[in-house]
CSV table of C-alpha atoms in Angstrom, one decimal:
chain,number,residue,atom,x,y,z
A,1,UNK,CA,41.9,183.9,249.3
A,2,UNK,CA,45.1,185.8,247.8
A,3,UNK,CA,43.8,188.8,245.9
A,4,UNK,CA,46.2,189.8,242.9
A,5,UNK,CA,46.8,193.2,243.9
A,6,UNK,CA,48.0,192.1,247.6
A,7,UNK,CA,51.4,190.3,245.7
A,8,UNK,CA,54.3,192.4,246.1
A,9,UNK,CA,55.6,192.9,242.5
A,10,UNK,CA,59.1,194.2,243.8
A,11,UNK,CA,60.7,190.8,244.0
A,12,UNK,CA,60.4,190.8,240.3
A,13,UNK,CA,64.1,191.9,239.0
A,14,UNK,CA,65.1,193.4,235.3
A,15,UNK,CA,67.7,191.3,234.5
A,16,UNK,CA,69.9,190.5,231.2
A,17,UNK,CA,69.3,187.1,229.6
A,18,UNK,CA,72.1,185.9,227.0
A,19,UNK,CA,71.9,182.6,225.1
A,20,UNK,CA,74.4,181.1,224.0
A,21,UNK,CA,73.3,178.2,221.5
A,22,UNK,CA,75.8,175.5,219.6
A,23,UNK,CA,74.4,175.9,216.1
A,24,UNK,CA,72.8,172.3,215.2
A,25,UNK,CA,74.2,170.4,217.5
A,26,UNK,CA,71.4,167.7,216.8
A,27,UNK,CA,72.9,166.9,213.1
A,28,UNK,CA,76.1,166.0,215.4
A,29,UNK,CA,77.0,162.2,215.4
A,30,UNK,CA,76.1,160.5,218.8
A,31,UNK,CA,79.5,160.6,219.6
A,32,UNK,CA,80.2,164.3,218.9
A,33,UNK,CA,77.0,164.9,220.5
A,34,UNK,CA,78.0,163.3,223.5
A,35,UNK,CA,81.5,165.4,224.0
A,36,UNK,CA,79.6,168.9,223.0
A,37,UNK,CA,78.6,169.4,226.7
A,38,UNK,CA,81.8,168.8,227.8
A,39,UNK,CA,83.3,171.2,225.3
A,40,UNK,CA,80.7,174.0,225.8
A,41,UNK,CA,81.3,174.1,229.7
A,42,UNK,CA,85.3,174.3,229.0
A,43,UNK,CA,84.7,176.9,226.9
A,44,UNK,CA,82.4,178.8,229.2
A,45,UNK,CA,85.2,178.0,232.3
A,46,UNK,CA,87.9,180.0,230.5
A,47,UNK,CA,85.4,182.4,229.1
A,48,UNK,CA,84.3,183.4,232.9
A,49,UNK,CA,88.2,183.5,233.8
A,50,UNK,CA,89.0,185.9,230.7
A,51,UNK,CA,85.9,188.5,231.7
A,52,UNK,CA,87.2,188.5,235.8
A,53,UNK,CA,90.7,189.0,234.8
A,54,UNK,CA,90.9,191.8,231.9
A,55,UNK,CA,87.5,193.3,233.1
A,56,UNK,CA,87.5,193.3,237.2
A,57,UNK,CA,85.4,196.5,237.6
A,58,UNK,CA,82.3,195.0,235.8
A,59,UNK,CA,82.3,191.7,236.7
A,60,UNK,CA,83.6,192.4,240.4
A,61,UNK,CA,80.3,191.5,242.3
A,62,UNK,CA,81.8,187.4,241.4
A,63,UNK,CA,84.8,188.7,243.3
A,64,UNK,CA,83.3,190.7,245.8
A,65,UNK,CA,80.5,187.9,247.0
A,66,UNK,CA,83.2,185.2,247.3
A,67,UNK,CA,85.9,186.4,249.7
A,68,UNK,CA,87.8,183.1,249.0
A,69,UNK,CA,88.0,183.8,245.6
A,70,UNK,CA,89.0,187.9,246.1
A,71,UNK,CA,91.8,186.6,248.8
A,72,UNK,CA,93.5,184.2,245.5
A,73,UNK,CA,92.9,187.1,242.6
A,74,UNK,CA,94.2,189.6,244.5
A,75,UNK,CA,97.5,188.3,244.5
A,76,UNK,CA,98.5,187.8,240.6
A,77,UNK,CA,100.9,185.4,242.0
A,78,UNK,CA,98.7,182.9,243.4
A,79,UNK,CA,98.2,182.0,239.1
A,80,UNK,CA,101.8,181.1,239.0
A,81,UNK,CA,101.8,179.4,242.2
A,82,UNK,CA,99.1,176.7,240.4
A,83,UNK,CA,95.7,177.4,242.2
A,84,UNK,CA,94.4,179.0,238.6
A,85,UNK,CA,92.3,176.0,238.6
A,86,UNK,CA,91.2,176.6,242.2
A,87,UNK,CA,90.3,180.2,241.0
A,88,UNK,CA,88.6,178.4,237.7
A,89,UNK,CA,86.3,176.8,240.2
A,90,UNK,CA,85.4,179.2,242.5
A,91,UNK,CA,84.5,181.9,239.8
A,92,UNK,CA,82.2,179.3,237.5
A,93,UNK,CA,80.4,177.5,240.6
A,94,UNK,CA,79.5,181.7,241.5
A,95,UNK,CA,78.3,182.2,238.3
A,96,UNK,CA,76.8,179.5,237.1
A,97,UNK,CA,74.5,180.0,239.9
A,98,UNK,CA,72.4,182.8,237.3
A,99,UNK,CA,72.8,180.0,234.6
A,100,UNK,CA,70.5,177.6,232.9
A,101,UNK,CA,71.8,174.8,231.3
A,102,UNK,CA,70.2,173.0,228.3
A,103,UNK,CA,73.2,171.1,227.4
A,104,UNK,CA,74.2,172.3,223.4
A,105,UNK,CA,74.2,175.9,225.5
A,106,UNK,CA,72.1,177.8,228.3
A,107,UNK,CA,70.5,181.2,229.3
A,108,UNK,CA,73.0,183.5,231.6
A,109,UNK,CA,71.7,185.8,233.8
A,110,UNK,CA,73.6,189.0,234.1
A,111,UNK,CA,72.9,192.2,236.0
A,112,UNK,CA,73.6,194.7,232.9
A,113,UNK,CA,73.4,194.4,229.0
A,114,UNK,CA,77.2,195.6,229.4
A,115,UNK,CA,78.4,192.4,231.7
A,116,UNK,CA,76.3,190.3,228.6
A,117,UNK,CA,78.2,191.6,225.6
A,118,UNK,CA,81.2,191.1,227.3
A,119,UNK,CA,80.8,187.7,228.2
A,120,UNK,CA,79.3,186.9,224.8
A,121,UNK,CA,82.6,189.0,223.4
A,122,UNK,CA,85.1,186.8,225.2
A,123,UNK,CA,83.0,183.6,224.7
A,124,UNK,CA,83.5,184.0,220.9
A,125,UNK,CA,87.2,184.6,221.4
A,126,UNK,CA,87.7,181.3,223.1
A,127,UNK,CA,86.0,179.3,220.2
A,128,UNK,CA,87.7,180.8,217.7
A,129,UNK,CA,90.5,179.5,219.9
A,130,UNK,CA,88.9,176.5,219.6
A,131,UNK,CA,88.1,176.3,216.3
A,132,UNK,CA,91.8,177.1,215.2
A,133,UNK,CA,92.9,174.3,217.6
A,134,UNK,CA,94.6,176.4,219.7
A,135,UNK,CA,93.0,175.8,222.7
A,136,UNK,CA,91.6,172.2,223.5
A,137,UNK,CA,93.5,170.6,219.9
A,138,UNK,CA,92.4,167.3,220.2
A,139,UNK,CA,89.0,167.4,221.1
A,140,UNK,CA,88.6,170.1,218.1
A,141,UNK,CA,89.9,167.0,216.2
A,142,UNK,CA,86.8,165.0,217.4
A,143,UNK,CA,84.2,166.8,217.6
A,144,UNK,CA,85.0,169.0,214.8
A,145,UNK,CA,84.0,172.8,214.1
A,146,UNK,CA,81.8,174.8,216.3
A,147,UNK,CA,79.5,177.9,215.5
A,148,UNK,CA,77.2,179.4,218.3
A,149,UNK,CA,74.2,181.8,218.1
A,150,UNK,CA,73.5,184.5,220.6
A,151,UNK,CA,70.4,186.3,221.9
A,152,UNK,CA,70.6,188.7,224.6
A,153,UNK,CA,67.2,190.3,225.9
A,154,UNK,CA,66.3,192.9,228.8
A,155,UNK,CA,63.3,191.9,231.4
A,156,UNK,CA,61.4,190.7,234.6
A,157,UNK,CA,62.7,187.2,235.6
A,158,UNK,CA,61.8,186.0,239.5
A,159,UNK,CA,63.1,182.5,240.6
A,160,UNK,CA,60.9,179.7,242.7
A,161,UNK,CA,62.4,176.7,244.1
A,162,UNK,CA,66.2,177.5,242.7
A,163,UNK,CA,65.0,177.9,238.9
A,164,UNK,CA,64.5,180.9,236.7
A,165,UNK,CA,61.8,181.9,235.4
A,166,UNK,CA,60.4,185.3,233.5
A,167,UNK,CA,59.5,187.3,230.6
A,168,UNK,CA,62.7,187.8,229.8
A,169,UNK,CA,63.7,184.4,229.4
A,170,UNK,CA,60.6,183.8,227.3
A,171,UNK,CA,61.7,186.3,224.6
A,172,UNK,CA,65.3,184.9,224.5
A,173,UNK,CA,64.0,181.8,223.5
A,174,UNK,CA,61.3,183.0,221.1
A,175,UNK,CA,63.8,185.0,219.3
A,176,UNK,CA,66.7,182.9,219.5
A,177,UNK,CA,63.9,180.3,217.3
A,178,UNK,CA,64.2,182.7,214.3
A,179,UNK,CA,68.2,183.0,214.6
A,180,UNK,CA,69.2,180.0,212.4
A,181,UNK,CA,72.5,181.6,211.9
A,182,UNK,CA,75.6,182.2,214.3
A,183,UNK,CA,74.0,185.9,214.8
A,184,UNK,CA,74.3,188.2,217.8
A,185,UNK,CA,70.6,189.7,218.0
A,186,UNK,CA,69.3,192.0,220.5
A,187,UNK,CA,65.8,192.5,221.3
A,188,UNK,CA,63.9,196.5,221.6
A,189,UNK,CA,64.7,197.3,225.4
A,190,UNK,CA,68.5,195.7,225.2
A,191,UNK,CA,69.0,198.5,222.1
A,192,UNK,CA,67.7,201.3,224.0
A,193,UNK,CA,69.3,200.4,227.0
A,194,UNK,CA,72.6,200.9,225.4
A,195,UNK,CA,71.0,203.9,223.5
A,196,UNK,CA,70.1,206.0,227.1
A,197,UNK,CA,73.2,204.5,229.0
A,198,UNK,CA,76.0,204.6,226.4
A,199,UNK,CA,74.3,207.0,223.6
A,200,UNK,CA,73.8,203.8,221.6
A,201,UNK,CA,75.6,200.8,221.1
A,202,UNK,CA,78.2,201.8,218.3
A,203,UNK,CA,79.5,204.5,221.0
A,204,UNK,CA,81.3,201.4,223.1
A,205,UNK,CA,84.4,201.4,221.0
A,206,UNK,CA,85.3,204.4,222.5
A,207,UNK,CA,83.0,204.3,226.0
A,208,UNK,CA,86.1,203.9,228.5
A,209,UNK,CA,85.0,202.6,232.3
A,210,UNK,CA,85.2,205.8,233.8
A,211,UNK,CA,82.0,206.9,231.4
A,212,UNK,CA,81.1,203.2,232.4
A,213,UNK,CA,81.0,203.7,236.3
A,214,UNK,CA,78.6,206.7,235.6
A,215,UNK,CA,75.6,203.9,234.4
A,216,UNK,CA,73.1,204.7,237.1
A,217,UNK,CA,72.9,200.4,237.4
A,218,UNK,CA,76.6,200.3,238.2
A,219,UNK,CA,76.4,203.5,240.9
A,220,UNK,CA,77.4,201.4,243.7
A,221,UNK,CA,80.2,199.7,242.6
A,222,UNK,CA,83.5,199.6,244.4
A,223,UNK,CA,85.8,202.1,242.4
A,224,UNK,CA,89.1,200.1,243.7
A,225,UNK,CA,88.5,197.9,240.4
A,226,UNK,CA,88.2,200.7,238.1
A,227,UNK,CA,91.2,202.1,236.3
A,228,UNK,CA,89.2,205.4,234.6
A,229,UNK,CA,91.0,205.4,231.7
A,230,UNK,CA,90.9,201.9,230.1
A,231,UNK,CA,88.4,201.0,227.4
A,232,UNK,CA,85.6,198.7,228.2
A,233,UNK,CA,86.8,195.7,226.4
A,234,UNK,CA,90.4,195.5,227.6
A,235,UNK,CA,92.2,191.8,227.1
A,236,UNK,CA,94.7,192.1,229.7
A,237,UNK,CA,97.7,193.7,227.8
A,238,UNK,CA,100.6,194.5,229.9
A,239,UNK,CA,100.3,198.0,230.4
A,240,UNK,CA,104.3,198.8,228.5
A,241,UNK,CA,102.9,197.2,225.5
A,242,UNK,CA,99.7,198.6,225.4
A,243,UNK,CA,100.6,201.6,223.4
A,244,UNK,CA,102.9,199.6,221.0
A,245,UNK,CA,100.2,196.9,220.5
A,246,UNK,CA,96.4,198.7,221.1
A,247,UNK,CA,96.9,202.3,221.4
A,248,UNK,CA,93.1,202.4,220.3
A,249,UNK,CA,90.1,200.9,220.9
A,250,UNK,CA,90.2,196.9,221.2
A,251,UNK,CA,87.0,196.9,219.1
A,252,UNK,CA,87.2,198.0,215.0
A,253,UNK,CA,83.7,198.4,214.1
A,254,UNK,CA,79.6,198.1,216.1
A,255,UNK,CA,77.0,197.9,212.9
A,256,UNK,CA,73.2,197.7,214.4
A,257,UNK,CA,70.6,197.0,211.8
A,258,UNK,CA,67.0,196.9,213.1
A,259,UNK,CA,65.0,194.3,211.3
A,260,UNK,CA,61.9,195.0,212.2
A,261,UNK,CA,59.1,193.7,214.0
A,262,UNK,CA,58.6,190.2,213.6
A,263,UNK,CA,55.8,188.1,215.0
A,264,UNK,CA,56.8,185.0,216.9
A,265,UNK,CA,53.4,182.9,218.2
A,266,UNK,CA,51.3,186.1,217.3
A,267,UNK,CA,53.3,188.4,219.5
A,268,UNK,CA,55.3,190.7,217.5
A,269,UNK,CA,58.8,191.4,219.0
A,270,UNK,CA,61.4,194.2,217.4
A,271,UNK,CA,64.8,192.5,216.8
A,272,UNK,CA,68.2,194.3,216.1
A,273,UNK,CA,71.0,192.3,214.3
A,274,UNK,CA,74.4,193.5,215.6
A,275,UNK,CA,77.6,193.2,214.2
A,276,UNK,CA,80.5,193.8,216.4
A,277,UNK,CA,84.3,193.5,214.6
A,278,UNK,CA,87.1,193.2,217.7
A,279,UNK,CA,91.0,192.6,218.4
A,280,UNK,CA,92.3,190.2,221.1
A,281,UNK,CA,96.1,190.2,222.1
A,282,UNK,CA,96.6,187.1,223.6
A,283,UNK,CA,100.2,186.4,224.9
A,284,UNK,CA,102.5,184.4,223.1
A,285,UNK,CA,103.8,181.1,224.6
A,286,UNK,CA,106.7,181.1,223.5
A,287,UNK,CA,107.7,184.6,224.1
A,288,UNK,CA,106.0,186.5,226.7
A,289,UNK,CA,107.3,189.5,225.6
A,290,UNK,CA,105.2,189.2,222.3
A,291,UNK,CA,101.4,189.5,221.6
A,292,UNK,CA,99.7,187.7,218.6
A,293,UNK,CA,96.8,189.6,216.6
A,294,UNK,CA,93.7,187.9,216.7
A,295,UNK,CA,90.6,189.5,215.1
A,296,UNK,CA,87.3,188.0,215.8
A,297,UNK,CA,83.6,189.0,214.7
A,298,UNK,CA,80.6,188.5,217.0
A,299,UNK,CA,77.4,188.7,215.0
A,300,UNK,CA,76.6,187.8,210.9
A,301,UNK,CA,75.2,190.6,208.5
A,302,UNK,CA,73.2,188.0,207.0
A,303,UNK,CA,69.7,188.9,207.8
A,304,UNK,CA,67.6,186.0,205.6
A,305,UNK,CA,64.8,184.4,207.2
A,306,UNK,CA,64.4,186.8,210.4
A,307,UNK,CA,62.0,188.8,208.4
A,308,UNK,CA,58.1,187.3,208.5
Protein backbone atom coordinates (compact mmCIF):
# COMPACT_ATOMS: atom_id res chain seq x y z
CA UNK A 1 0.00 0.00 0.00
CA UNK A 2 1.69 3.50 -0.83
CA UNK A 3 0.91 5.92 2.03
CA UNK A 4 0.73 9.65 0.73
CA UNK A 5 3.22 11.02 3.02
CA UNK A 6 6.00 8.27 1.79
CA UNK A 7 6.00 10.16 -2.02
CA UNK A 8 8.87 12.31 -2.27
CA UNK A 9 7.45 15.74 -3.29
CA UNK A 10 10.99 17.00 -4.44
CA UNK A 11 10.68 15.83 -8.00
CA UNK A 12 7.99 18.39 -8.32
CA UNK A 13 9.80 21.49 -10.07
CA UNK A 14 8.56 25.45 -10.14
CA UNK A 15 8.72 26.11 -13.51
CA UNK A 16 7.42 29.04 -15.95
CA UNK A 17 4.58 28.14 -18.25
CA UNK A 18 4.08 30.66 -21.37
CA UNK A 19 1.24 30.19 -23.89
CA UNK A 20 1.33 31.33 -26.78
CA UNK A 21 -2.19 31.19 -28.54
CA UNK A 22 -3.16 32.25 -32.46
CA UNK A 23 -6.22 34.35 -31.63
CA UNK A 24 -9.26 32.43 -33.38
CA UNK A 25 -7.70 30.39 -35.44
CA UNK A 26 -11.02 28.26 -35.67
CA UNK A 27 -12.99 31.14 -37.73
CA UNK A 28 -9.85 30.43 -40.19
CA UNK A 29 -10.91 28.78 -43.62
CA UNK A 30 -9.83 25.04 -43.81
CA UNK A 31 -7.21 26.03 -45.91
CA UNK A 32 -5.74 28.80 -43.70
CA UNK A 33 -6.35 26.56 -40.96
CA UNK A 34 -4.37 23.89 -42.36
CA UNK A 35 -1.05 26.22 -43.08
CA UNK A 36 -1.37 28.02 -39.37
CA UNK A 37 0.71 25.05 -37.85
CA UNK A 38 3.21 25.41 -40.30
CA UNK A 39 3.39 29.16 -39.82
CA UNK A 40 3.31 29.08 -36.02
CA UNK A 41 6.43 26.59 -35.81
CA UNK A 42 8.44 28.90 -38.44
CA UNK A 43 7.75 31.54 -36.38
CA UNK A 44 8.69 29.87 -33.12
CA UNK A 45 12.18 28.42 -35.19
CA UNK A 46 13.36 31.97 -35.74
CA UNK A 47 11.99 33.18 -32.44
CA UNK A 48 14.26 30.46 -30.57
CA UNK A 49 17.27 31.58 -32.94
CA UNK A 50 16.72 35.47 -32.10
CA UNK A 51 16.61 34.70 -27.95
CA UNK A 52 20.20 32.37 -28.31
CA UNK A 53 21.84 34.85 -30.39
CA UNK A 54 21.18 38.50 -28.77
CA UNK A 55 20.60 36.93 -25.29
CA UNK A 56 23.33 33.96 -24.74
CA UNK A 57 23.67 34.40 -21.04
CA UNK A 58 19.93 33.54 -20.30
CA UNK A 59 19.20 31.16 -22.56
CA UNK A 60 22.74 29.42 -22.44
CA UNK A 61 21.66 26.06 -20.69
CA UNK A 62 20.21 25.22 -24.81
CA UNK A 63 23.89 25.96 -25.61
CA UNK A 64 25.49 24.42 -22.80
CA UNK A 65 23.49 20.88 -22.89
CA UNK A 66 24.13 20.46 -26.64
CA UNK A 67 27.89 20.51 -27.15
CA UNK A 68 27.14 20.17 -30.95
CA UNK A 69 25.28 23.05 -31.10
CA UNK A 70 28.01 25.30 -28.63
CA UNK A 71 30.89 23.90 -31.11
CA UNK A 72 28.69 25.76 -34.43
CA UNK A 73 27.55 29.13 -32.27
CA UNK A 74 30.67 29.64 -31.04
CA UNK A 75 32.15 30.40 -34.17
CA UNK A 76 29.89 33.45 -35.73
CA UNK A 77 31.33 32.26 -38.90
CA UNK A 78 29.82 28.90 -39.09
CA UNK A 79 26.33 31.33 -40.03
CA UNK A 80 27.99 32.52 -43.07
CA UNK A 81 29.45 29.33 -43.95
CA UNK A 82 25.44 28.04 -44.35
CA UNK A 83 24.90 25.61 -41.35
CA UNK A 84 22.44 28.46 -39.76
CA UNK A 85 19.82 25.98 -40.55
CA UNK A 86 21.86 23.13 -38.93
CA UNK A 87 22.02 25.55 -35.77
CA UNK A 88 17.99 26.24 -36.43
CA UNK A 89 17.63 22.54 -35.76
CA UNK A 90 19.59 21.73 -33.12
CA UNK A 91 18.46 24.73 -30.83
CA UNK A 92 14.37 24.04 -31.59
CA UNK A 93 14.58 20.02 -31.32
CA UNK A 94 16.53 21.20 -27.47
CA UNK A 95 13.81 23.26 -26.73
CA UNK A 96 10.94 21.97 -27.89
CA UNK A 97 11.72 19.22 -25.62
CA UNK A 98 9.87 21.64 -22.52
CA UNK A 99 7.01 22.34 -25.17
CA UNK A 100 3.46 21.27 -25.68
CA UNK A 101 2.01 21.56 -28.77
CA UNK A 102 -1.74 22.15 -29.42
CA UNK A 103 -1.36 23.07 -32.93
CA UNK A 104 -2.93 27.00 -33.26
CA UNK A 105 0.05 27.37 -30.36
CA UNK A 106 1.46 25.46 -27.19
CA UNK A 107 2.62 25.83 -23.51
CA UNK A 108 6.67 26.44 -23.14
CA UNK A 109 8.32 25.42 -20.30
CA UNK A 110 11.05 27.74 -19.11
CA UNK A 111 13.28 27.83 -16.09
CA UNK A 112 12.66 31.72 -15.10
CA UNK A 113 9.78 34.23 -15.71
CA UNK A 114 12.88 36.24 -17.24
CA UNK A 115 13.80 33.43 -20.11
CA UNK A 116 9.52 33.61 -20.66
CA UNK A 117 9.18 37.40 -21.42
CA UNK A 118 11.92 37.22 -23.57
CA UNK A 119 10.79 34.57 -25.65
CA UNK A 120 7.29 35.96 -25.73
CA UNK A 121 9.28 39.59 -26.49
CA UNK A 122 11.02 38.16 -29.53
CA UNK A 123 8.07 35.92 -30.61
CA UNK A 124 5.96 39.16 -31.09
CA UNK A 125 8.82 40.70 -33.07
CA UNK A 126 8.87 37.95 -35.60
CA UNK A 127 5.05 38.34 -36.30
CA UNK A 128 5.01 41.67 -36.63
CA UNK A 129 7.63 40.59 -39.21
CA UNK A 130 5.21 38.49 -40.36
CA UNK A 131 2.39 40.50 -40.40
CA UNK A 132 4.27 43.37 -42.43
CA UNK A 133 5.28 40.62 -44.95
CA UNK A 134 8.62 40.94 -44.19
CA UNK A 135 9.42 37.74 -43.23
CA UNK A 136 7.64 34.67 -44.84
CA UNK A 137 5.64 37.21 -47.76
CA UNK A 138 3.80 34.82 -49.40
CA UNK A 139 2.33 32.71 -46.96
CA UNK A 140 1.31 36.12 -45.15
CA UNK A 141 -0.55 36.41 -48.51
CA UNK A 142 -2.44 33.17 -47.80
CA UNK A 143 -3.11 32.82 -44.64
CA UNK A 144 -3.59 36.41 -43.93
CA UNK A 145 -3.08 38.42 -40.56
CA UNK A 146 -2.06 36.89 -37.36
CA UNK A 147 -2.67 38.06 -33.61
CA UNK A 148 -1.46 35.81 -30.67
CA UNK A 149 -2.52 35.90 -26.94
CA UNK A 150 0.01 35.17 -24.17
CA UNK A 151 -0.24 33.83 -20.58
CA UNK A 152 2.68 33.14 -18.59
CA UNK A 153 2.14 31.59 -15.02
CA UNK A 154 4.67 30.41 -12.11
CA UNK A 155 4.19 26.75 -10.52
CA UNK A 156 4.69 22.94 -9.76
CA UNK A 157 4.68 20.92 -13.04
CA UNK A 158 6.24 17.06 -12.87
CA UNK A 159 6.31 14.97 -16.16
CA UNK A 160 5.24 11.07 -16.47
CA UNK A 161 5.76 9.08 -19.55
CA UNK A 162 7.44 12.21 -21.59
CA UNK A 163 4.36 14.68 -21.07
CA UNK A 164 3.85 17.61 -18.81
CA UNK A 165 1.70 17.88 -16.40
CA UNK A 166 1.09 20.44 -13.15
CA UNK A 167 -0.59 23.13 -11.50
CA UNK A 168 1.02 25.48 -13.36
CA UNK A 169 -0.09 24.43 -16.65
CA UNK A 170 -3.66 24.27 -15.21
CA UNK A 171 -3.66 27.97 -14.53
CA UNK A 172 -2.16 28.90 -17.95
CA UNK A 173 -4.98 27.44 -19.50
CA UNK A 174 -7.68 28.61 -17.15
CA UNK A 175 -6.56 32.10 -17.56
CA UNK A 176 -5.60 32.15 -20.94
CA UNK A 177 -9.84 31.13 -21.32
CA UNK A 178 -10.69 34.71 -20.14
CA UNK A 179 -7.97 36.43 -22.56
CA UNK A 180 -10.12 36.88 -25.65
CA UNK A 181 -7.74 39.62 -26.75
CA UNK A 182 -4.01 39.49 -28.01
CA UNK A 183 -3.05 40.37 -24.23
CA UNK A 184 0.12 39.50 -22.27
CA UNK A 185 -1.33 38.54 -18.69
CA UNK A 186 0.55 37.37 -15.85
CA UNK A 187 -0.87 35.44 -13.07
CA UNK A 188 -0.10 36.53 -8.81
CA UNK A 189 3.30 34.52 -8.26
CA UNK A 190 4.78 35.56 -11.98
CA UNK A 191 4.19 39.50 -10.68
CA UNK A 192 5.90 38.94 -7.46
CA UNK A 193 8.45 37.03 -8.85
CA UNK A 194 9.65 39.88 -10.87
CA UNK A 195 8.67 42.21 -7.82
CA UNK A 196 11.39 40.24 -5.22
CA UNK A 197 13.94 39.46 -8.14
CA UNK A 198 13.91 42.56 -10.23
CA UNK A 199 12.01 45.13 -7.71
CA UNK A 200 9.05 44.71 -10.02
CA UNK A 201 8.51 44.33 -13.43
CA UNK A 202 8.61 48.01 -14.81
CA UNK A 203 12.33 48.01 -13.32
CA UNK A 204 13.56 45.71 -16.53
CA UNK A 205 14.00 48.58 -18.85
CA UNK A 206 16.87 49.45 -17.03
CA UNK A 207 17.75 45.91 -15.17
CA UNK A 208 21.18 45.21 -17.14
CA UNK A 209 22.52 41.25 -16.92
CA UNK A 210 24.94 41.93 -14.47
CA UNK A 211 21.93 42.81 -11.91
CA UNK A 212 20.49 39.76 -13.89
CA UNK A 213 23.22 37.22 -12.93
CA UNK A 214 22.61 38.19 -9.20
CA UNK A 215 18.75 36.31 -9.42
CA UNK A 216 19.38 33.57 -6.86
CA UNK A 217 17.65 31.04 -9.84
CA UNK A 218 20.38 32.08 -12.23
CA UNK A 219 23.45 31.73 -9.41
CA UNK A 220 25.08 28.97 -11.24
CA UNK A 221 25.27 30.16 -14.55
CA UNK A 222 28.52 30.23 -16.57
CA UNK A 223 29.56 34.01 -16.51
CA UNK A 224 31.55 33.47 -19.98
CA UNK A 225 28.03 34.47 -21.69
CA UNK A 226 27.53 37.49 -19.65
CA UNK A 227 28.71 40.84 -20.90
CA UNK A 228 27.73 42.91 -17.34
CA UNK A 229 26.89 45.80 -18.85
CA UNK A 230 24.28 45.07 -21.62
CA UNK A 231 20.58 45.46 -20.96
CA UNK A 232 18.42 42.52 -20.70
CA UNK A 233 16.71 42.72 -23.97
CA UNK A 234 19.51 43.32 -26.34
CA UNK A 235 18.74 42.61 -30.29
CA UNK A 236 22.09 41.95 -31.40
CA UNK A 237 23.28 45.49 -32.49
CA UNK A 238 26.89 45.64 -33.52
CA UNK A 239 28.52 47.03 -30.66
CA UNK A 240 29.94 50.58 -33.01
CA UNK A 241 26.37 51.30 -33.63
CA UNK A 242 25.03 50.67 -30.53
CA UNK A 243 25.47 54.12 -29.18
CA UNK A 244 24.36 55.84 -32.48
CA UNK A 245 21.24 53.61 -32.71
CA UNK A 246 20.14 52.38 -28.79
CA UNK A 247 22.16 54.30 -26.40
CA UNK A 248 19.17 53.47 -23.97
CA UNK A 249 17.14 50.90 -23.00
CA UNK A 250 15.74 48.65 -26.00
CA UNK A 251 12.39 48.72 -24.10
CA UNK A 252 10.21 52.41 -24.04
CA UNK A 253 7.66 51.72 -21.47
CA UNK A 254 6.33 48.28 -18.76
CA UNK A 255 2.56 49.34 -17.61
CA UNK A 256 1.27 46.50 -14.99
CA UNK A 257 -2.40 46.85 -14.12
CA UNK A 258 -3.74 44.32 -11.66
CA UNK A 259 -7.23 43.35 -12.46
CA UNK A 260 -8.20 41.68 -9.79
CA UNK A 261 -9.30 38.42 -8.65
CA UNK A 262 -11.34 36.67 -11.00
CA UNK A 263 -12.96 33.37 -10.51
CA UNK A 264 -12.43 30.75 -13.18
CA UNK A 265 -14.42 27.22 -12.31
CA UNK A 266 -14.97 28.65 -8.66
CA UNK A 267 -11.33 29.08 -7.96
CA UNK A 268 -10.46 32.67 -7.91
CA UNK A 269 -7.01 33.47 -9.53
CA UNK A 270 -5.37 37.22 -9.42
CA UNK A 271 -4.49 38.33 -13.00
CA UNK A 272 -2.13 41.26 -13.96
CA UNK A 273 -2.51 42.70 -17.56
CA UNK A 274 0.94 43.95 -18.73
CA UNK A 275 1.78 46.20 -21.28
CA UNK A 276 5.35 46.21 -22.49
CA UNK A 277 6.31 49.04 -25.45
CA UNK A 278 9.93 47.82 -27.13
CA UNK A 279 12.49 48.75 -30.00
CA UNK A 280 14.08 46.20 -32.33
CA UNK A 281 17.05 47.15 -34.75
CA UNK A 282 17.00 44.58 -37.18
CA UNK A 283 19.75 44.87 -39.88
CA UNK A 284 19.08 46.18 -43.15
CA UNK A 285 19.55 43.87 -46.26
CA UNK A 286 20.51 46.04 -48.30
CA UNK A 287 23.04 47.81 -46.26
CA UNK A 288 24.58 46.22 -43.41
CA UNK A 289 25.87 49.18 -42.19
CA UNK A 290 22.26 50.42 -41.49
CA UNK A 291 19.60 49.43 -38.85
CA UNK A 292 15.81 49.87 -39.37
CA UNK A 293 13.50 51.02 -36.35
CA UNK A 294 10.94 48.78 -35.47
CA UNK A 295 8.68 49.41 -32.52
CA UNK A 296 6.51 46.62 -31.33
CA UNK A 297 3.96 46.27 -28.28
CA UNK A 298 3.46 43.06 -26.35
CA UNK A 299 0.33 43.23 -24.40
CA UNK A 300 -3.34 45.39 -24.97
CA UNK A 301 -4.58 47.93 -22.29
CA UNK A 302 -7.91 46.79 -23.13
CA UNK A 303 -9.06 45.10 -20.06
CA UNK A 304 -13.03 44.28 -21.06
CA UNK A 305 -14.40 41.05 -20.18
CA UNK A 306 -11.47 39.81 -17.71
CA UNK A 307 -13.43 41.27 -14.86
CA UNK A 308 -16.28 38.66 -13.47
Amino acid sequence: MIRKEKINTDIFSQYTVLVIDIYQYSKYPLLEQSLIPFLFQSIYSETAVLCVSNNEYIFQNYIINNKNLENLIAEPANYKAGKGLQITKLLVNDMQKHFICTGDGGYQLFETPIHALCFAMFFEYVLRSYNSFAFLPKLRAIVGELTCRYVVTLDDVYRFDNKYFGTAIINNARLLSKNKLNRFLLDEKTYKWFLLNCNGLETLKSFTLGEVSKIPALKNYNKKFLNKNSLIFFNGILEEFRQIYSPNSNIESVDIMKIGQVEIKTKPYSIYNAVIKYIFWPQDLKNPNKYRKIVCTLGNYNIAGLEN
